[in-house]
Amino acid sequence: MKTHKLSNSRRKAFIGVIFLLPFFIHFAIFQIYPFFSTLATSFTNANLMSLTQKFVGFKNYVSVLQDKLFIISLKNTFIYLLIDGVGVVVFGMLMALALNKKIRGLSFFRTTYYIPVLVDWTIVSIVFLFILEPNFGIANYFLRELGLPTQKFLTTPKQALIIIAIASVWKGVGYYAVLFLAALQDVPETLKEAASLDGAGPVRIFFSISLPHMMPVVVFVVLMAFIGSLKGFDQFYIMTSGGPARSTTTIMYYFYEVAFTNMNTSKGATIAILFTIIVLAFTGTQRLLSNKLSGVEGVN
Amino acid sequence: MKKSWLGYFVTASFVLGSCVPAFAADGAALEYWIAGDPRRTPAYVESCERFTEKTGINVNVVEEAGDNTQIQQKLLTMIASGSAPNVIQVDTMYVADMAKAGIITPLDDLPGFEEAKSGLIEAEVLPSVVDGKTYGFPIRGNSIQLIYNKQMFRDAGLDPEAPPKTLDELADTAVKLTKRDDDGNVDVFGFEIGMSTDAHWTLHAFSPIFWGYGGEYQLEDGSSGFGTDAGVQALSYWNKLVNELEVSPSERVQDGFVSGRIAMMLDGEWNFRTWREEYPELDYGVTTIPMPSEEVVPQIPLGGRVCVIPTMAEDKENGFELIKHVTSYDEQMAYTKDEVGLGVRSDMLDDSWFSENENYRIVLDDMKYSKAKAATEIMQMDTIVYDAIQQVINNGADPAEALAEADVQYNDLLASY
């Protein structure tokens, strides 16, 4: 029997592959296969109520792109993205700056602000529903006590999307604050002290020294925050089910409704593919812009 | 090297093995899927044990958790993957679509069909009849009623034994029951129309009023019927209660009835057990949903579960034996008494148990008014009309315009079907 002795480096590489294999198997089964299966389904008339399906070409794509609700859901998604995505970045940075100060009880505040991140969306949504109940909720109770007009909150299309976005900012801001805080603490004190000796104030120090130094983390946070916003689903499902009057129907919610409530899997798959293309285009553009701004080749 | 391949094989088997549905119990001859409130499970298991004693056929009862839609998704996914239990409980509204898709089998040619069917309430069986063939037998049924707080009636000087019978009386009574503070803020709503974030439930509450005005989901020519006078009248009535009289909240108040925030509401018998166990002091009455006039025969959307046999299931004859058993008089009365679901046999009304349980008697008697929420693409139709209702109630749209838009969308959907 002929045996082959592997060189040391090849053996190490082989062991590396063995260790990576479980991930690749998982990735292939739960990411690659579903993606191509979804892509294939989008070209059929598959329906959960039907055991057969046939190829229909681009019919589903034409149907989805002409669908008024798809356009509404796109619009809602981007409004939500603007409020939530920008909100968590701006407030995350402000919170990080506040938490970077040497104040008494700092650990308590850091922990407190992070707690909403750990709470599941289901619980957050139910609590918000109780607070914002338009007739008997706590929020309107306080507004009445203060002599202010009561609000309809989640039951009016004028406010529902904005309120959910604000709830998302409240829930997510702690996570991004921690990332910003770590980056802030990485800024060399010597640079800030030198700038201070040269007469720079805190604002100037932040914009001229801290922010450029933090830019890779800022780029990462912006990317993650925006992707997180685009993927939002639980809060819409629990708090409003896409209503009232479609004002909170985002793409993810619309995809769910079409594929699983209406059982139209082929149209649902088409929405998923179109959404993937939009997210890829969006994140690709954002990365290009961010790389130019931060002067780095890529952020991982 | 052999050891390595053995390792790979074991690993692969473990991975693949975890994907195989694990519902087959040892020695089980029949697989029976039940769904809904887990409190029902023990009663269904006991019922199957009685079946085993009688026939010698073992039954493995599998409880499926989740709401209607989730259970339906699981079921259809299982069937699509090529496996199916012998008997399944499915929501009434899905049966027709499943029959048309060939997923479930007709029961007509199975032994003892006519005799078993004869005792069941006809209105509860009808939704399972497609092209003259019966695809399922109801195992439990429900409809919705007007449920009201008797103490609040007394406090408002109203007779709790004379609840409203017409929509005008309902609105008047709701005004009398509504309580406001000095600033005009509502403390108690006289009535809750039943709108929620659930499109299906909202249509469930809207339909009896819509039907009461003479409306139908689809007109005789098959087109959408929501933009008709009946639709506009029904939606205008809802709008009046919420936005003009302000005697109903725009959306359901969580636990509003049991917390004393709601005096009357549209709801069903599935609450009775919970209220008896958790709110024994709650003094409530049940009556048939008011109609536009007393001359109008009520039409109430029926709900409940139906036992069906998947087309690909084996041993259909024994599967049907199980269905006959669970829909027999004795078993239906047992389920009713255990409050796991109201039976669906018309001959049950004579049972003395109902004279001691008046609210259940009213619900069972109301089943003669049951009407299936049957329409093409029912789930999508629900959503389309729900959008129109929300446009009016939450966004100030005109009922006629909103329903005309619903007609356009539903007709588009029907054209693509």
mmCIF file of N, CA and C in Angstrom, chain A residues 18 29 48-51 68 130 133 135-136 144 155-157 237 239-241 243-246 257 260-263, chain B residues 8 69 72-73 76 79 94 97-98 101 103 185-187 189 197 249 253 261 379-380 383 387 390-391 394-395 405:
data_model
loop_
_atom_site.group_PDB
_atom_site.id
_atom_site.type_symbol
_atom_site.label_atom_id
_atom_site.label_comp_id
_atom_site.label_asym_id
_atom_site.label_seq_id
_atom_site.Cartn_x
_atom_site.Cartn_y
_atom_site.Cartn_z
ATOM 1 N N ILE A 18 -10.710 20.903 8.022
ATOM 2 C CA ILE A 18 -11.603 20.059 8.840
ATOM 3 C C ILE A 18 -12.366 20.914 9.845
ATOM 4 N N ILE A 29 -26.048 24.384 3.517
ATOM 5 C CA ILE A 29 -27.421 23.886 3.696
ATOM 6 C C ILE A 29 -28.393 25.028 4.005
ATOM 7 N N LEU A 48 -48.240 27.514 -1.556
ATOM 8 C CA LEU A 48 -48.268 26.527 -0.471
ATOM 9 C C LEU A 48 -49.496 25.620 -0.554
ATOM 10 N N MET A 49 -50.525 26.080 -1.214
ATOM 11 C CA MET A 49 -51.745 25.289 -1.332
ATOM 12 C C MET A 49 -51.693 24.312 -2.505
ATOM 13 N N SER A 50 -50.635 24.374 -3.282
ATOM 14 C CA SER A 50 -50.577 23.529 -4.465
ATOM 15 C C SER A 50 -49.385 22.585 -4.395
ATOM 16 N N LEU A 51 -49.592 21.369 -4.845
ATOM 17 C CA LEU A 51 -48.495 20.400 -4.798
ATOM 18 C C LEU A 51 -47.656 20.437 -6.073
ATOM 19 N N LYS A 68 -48.711 47.867 -6.186
ATOM 20 C CA LYS A 68 -48.725 49.122 -5.429
ATOM 21 C C LYS A 68 -48.228 48.914 -3.987
ATOM 22 N N PHE A 130 -48.865 48.563 25.437
ATOM 23 C CA PHE A 130 -49.570 48.959 26.659
ATOM 24 C C PHE A 130 -49.406 50.465 26.911
ATOM 25 N N GLU A 133 -51.379 52.552 24.197
ATOM 26 C CA GLU A 133 -52.797 52.277 23.940
ATOM 27 C C GLU A 133 -53.527 53.632 23.961
ATOM 28 N N ASN A 135 -56.531 54.803 24.312
ATOM 29 C CA ASN A 135 -57.612 55.185 25.237
ATOM 30 C C ASN A 135 -57.229 55.043 26.702
ATOM 31 N N PHE A 136 -56.533 53.965 27.016
ATOM 32 C CA PHE A 136 -56.255 53.698 28.424
ATOM 33 C C PHE A 136 -54.751 53.555 28.710
ATOM 34 N N ARG A 144 -52.759 63.791 29.278
ATOM 35 C CA ARG A 144 -53.979 64.394 29.838
ATOM 36 C C ARG A 144 -53.662 65.151 31.126
ATOM 37 N N THR A 155 -52.430 53.817 16.252
ATOM 38 C CA THR A 155 -53.671 53.585 15.508
ATOM 39 C C THR A 155 -53.895 54.627 14.422
ATOM 40 N N THR A 156 -52.938 55.485 14.196
ATOM 41 C CA THR A 156 -53.078 56.430 13.090
ATOM 42 C C THR A 156 -51.889 56.315 12.137
ATOM 43 N N PRO A 157 -52.160 56.337 10.846
ATOM 44 C CA PRO A 157 -51.061 56.207 9.871
ATOM 45 C C PRO A 157 -50.055 57.348 9.966
ATOM 46 N N TYR A 237 -44.631 43.233 13.047
ATOM 47 C CA TYR A 237 -45.551 42.098 13.138
ATOM 48 C C TYR A 237 -46.364 42.172 14.435
ATOM 49 N N MET A 239 -46.550 44.867 16.770
ATOM 50 C CA MET A 239 -47.193 46.124 17.167
ATOM 51 C C MET A 239 -48.337 46.541 16.250
ATOM 52 N N THR A 240 -48.187 46.366 14.948
ATOM 53 C CA THR A 240 -49.202 46.918 14.041
ATOM 54 C C THR A 240 -49.643 45.980 12.919
ATOM 55 N N SER A 241 -48.950 44.888 12.731
ATOM 56 C CA SER A 241 -49.242 43.979 11.601
ATOM 57 C C SER A 241 -49.307 44.736 10.277
ATOM 58 N N GLY A 243 -50.208 47.731 9.660
ATOM 59 C CA GLY A 243 -51.203 48.814 9.582
ATOM 60 C C GLY A 243 -50.824 49.974 10.473
ATOM 61 N N PRO A 244 -51.682 50.896 10.730
ATOM 62 C CA PRO A 244 -52.995 51.017 10.109
ATOM 63 C C PRO A 244 -52.893 51.573 8.689
ATOM 64 N N ALA A 245 -53.791 51.103 7.866
ATOM 65 C CA ALA A 245 -53.858 51.546 6.470
ATOM 66 C C ALA A 245 -52.506 51.446 5.767
ATOM 67 N N ARG A 246 -51.776 50.332 6.050
ATOM 68 C CA ARG A 246 -50.516 50.009 5.373
ATOM 69 C C ARG A 246 -49.358 50.935 5.738
ATOM 70 N N GLU A 257 -46.226 38.460 4.657
ATOM 71 C CA GLU A 257 -47.664 38.413 4.376
ATOM 72 C C GLU A 257 -47.953 37.650 3.072
ATOM 73 N N PHE A 260 -46.399 33.755 3.482
ATOM 74 C CA PHE A 260 -46.893 32.841 4.518
ATOM 75 C C PHE A 260 -48.342 33.055 4.922
ATOM 76 N N THR A 261 -48.843 34.272 4.835
ATOM 77 C CA THR A 261 -50.262 34.452 5.135
ATOM 78 C C THR A 261 -51.089 34.153 3.892
ATOM 79 N N ASN A 262 -50.664 34.744 2.771
ATOM 80 C CA ASN A 262 -51.391 34.489 1.518
ATOM 81 C C ASN A 262 -50.934 33.193 0.853
ATOM 82 N N MET A 263 -49.861 32.617 1.367
ATOM 83 C CA MET A 263 -49.323 31.334 0.895
ATOM 84 C C MET A 263 -48.848 31.371 -0.557
ATOM 85 N N TYR B 8 -17.251 10.440 9.371
ATOM 86 C CA TYR B 8 -18.041 11.275 8.450
ATOM 87 C C TYR B 8 -19.470 10.753 8.338
ATOM 88 N N THR B 69 -52.546 30.163 11.052
ATOM 89 C CA THR B 69 -51.689 30.287 9.879
ATOM 90 C C THR B 69 -50.421 29.458 10.039
ATOM 91 N N GLN B 72 -51.175 25.820 9.659
ATOM 92 C CA GLN B 72 -51.446 25.527 8.260
ATOM 93 C C GLN B 72 -50.147 25.447 7.457
ATOM 94 N N GLN B 73 -49.233 26.379 7.748
ATOM 95 C CA GLN B 73 -47.943 26.354 7.041
ATOM 96 C C GLN B 73 -47.191 25.060 7.302
ATOM 97 N N LEU B 76 -48.928 22.132 5.456
ATOM 98 C CA LEU B 76 -48.729 22.118 4.008
ATOM 99 C C LEU B 76 -47.280 21.811 3.654
ATOM 100 N N ILE B 79 -46.927 18.071 3.977
ATOM 101 C CA ILE B 79 -47.565 17.382 2.852
ATOM 102 C C ILE B 79 -46.717 17.547 1.592
ATOM 103 N N TYR B 94 -59.901 26.702 5.490
ATOM 104 C CA TYR B 94 -58.894 26.211 4.546
ATOM 105 C C TYR B 94 -59.357 25.001 3.736
ATOM 106 N N ASP B 97 -60.012 25.252 -0.212
ATOM 107 C CA ASP B 97 -58.785 25.440 -0.995
ATOM 108 C C ASP B 97 -57.936 24.170 -1.018
ATOM 109 N N MET B 98 -57.886 23.474 0.130
ATOM 110 C CA MET B 98 -57.106 22.233 0.188
ATOM 111 C C MET B 98 -57.734 21.171 -0.710
ATOM 112 N N ALA B 101 -56.973 21.883 -4.283
ATOM 113 C CA ALA B 101 -55.572 21.597 -4.600
ATOM 114 C C ALA B 101 -55.261 20.103 -4.596
ATOM 115 N N ILE B 103 -55.109 18.158 -2.011
ATOM 116 C CA ILE B 103 -54.304 17.778 -0.845
ATOM 117 C C ILE B 103 -55.058 16.821 0.065
ATOM 118 N N ASN B 185 -63.107 62.351 28.209
ATOM 119 C CA ASN B 185 -62.314 61.156 27.866
ATOM 120 C C ASN B 185 -63.090 59.901 28.254
ATOM 121 N N VAL B 186 -63.012 58.897 27.396
ATOM 122 C CA VAL B 186 -63.798 57.676 27.625
ATOM 123 C C VAL B 186 -63.175 56.827 28.734
ATOM 124 N N ASP B 187 -64.000 56.475 29.708
ATOM 125 C CA ASP B 187 -63.580 55.525 30.750
ATOM 126 C C ASP B 187 -64.041 54.113 30.399
ATOM 127 N N PHE B 189 -66.047 52.049 27.134
ATOM 128 C CA PHE B 189 -66.684 52.066 25.814
ATOM 129 C C PHE B 189 -67.936 51.186 25.852
ATOM 130 N N THR B 197 -55.464 44.017 14.900
ATOM 131 C CA THR B 197 -54.385 43.970 13.918
ATOM 132 C C THR B 197 -54.463 42.689 13.081
ATOM 133 N N PRO B 249 -63.831 51.744 20.622
ATOM 134 C CA PRO B 249 -62.430 52.042 20.298
ATOM 135 C C PRO B 249 -62.153 51.656 18.849
ATOM 136 N N VAL B 253 -59.324 46.549 22.655
ATOM 137 C CA VAL B 253 -58.569 46.867 23.872
ATOM 138 C C VAL B 253 -58.207 45.545 24.535
ATOM 139 N N ARG B 261 -63.497 47.830 30.826
ATOM 140 C CA ARG B 261 -63.342 48.969 29.910
ATOM 141 C C ARG B 261 -64.316 48.891 28.738
ATOM 142 N N MET B 379 -57.746 34.462 2.165
ATOM 143 C CA MET B 379 -56.788 35.178 3.014
ATOM 144 C C MET B 379 -56.427 36.530 2.410
ATOM 145 N N GLN B 380 -56.216 36.562 1.097
ATOM 146 C CA GLN B 380 -55.857 37.830 0.457
ATOM 147 C C GLN B 380 -57.057 38.769 0.422
ATOM 148 N N THR B 383 -57.335 40.600 3.660
ATOM 149 C CA THR B 383 -56.363 41.689 3.780
ATOM 150 C C THR B 383 -56.795 42.908 2.978
ATOM 151 N N ASP B 387 -57.701 46.474 4.687
ATOM 152 C CA ASP B 387 -57.048 47.747 4.331
ATOM 153 C C ASP B 387 -58.093 48.840 4.137
ATOM 154 N N GLN B 390 -59.488 49.930 7.498
ATOM 155 C CA GLN B 390 -58.527 50.779 8.212
ATOM 156 C C GLN B 390 -58.448 52.173 7.592
ATOM 157 N N GLN B 391 -58.534 52.224 6.275
ATOM 158 C CA GLN B 391 -58.501 53.541 5.617
ATOM 159 C C GLN B 391 -59.635 54.417 6.125
ATOM 160 N N ASN B 394 -59.266 54.484 10.545
ATOM 161 C CA ASN B 394 -58.041 55.102 11.082
ATOM 162 C C ASN B 394 -57.530 56.274 10.270
ATOM 163 N N ASN B 395 -58.022 56.393 9.031
ATOM 164 C CA ASN B 395 -57.400 57.415 8.181
ATOM 165 C C ASN B 395 -58.419 58.379 7.582
ATOM 166 N N GLU B 405 -62.019 50.937 -4.040
ATOM 167 C CA GLU B 405 -60.613 50.557 -4.223
ATOM 168 C C GLU B 405 -60.425 49.072 -3.877
#
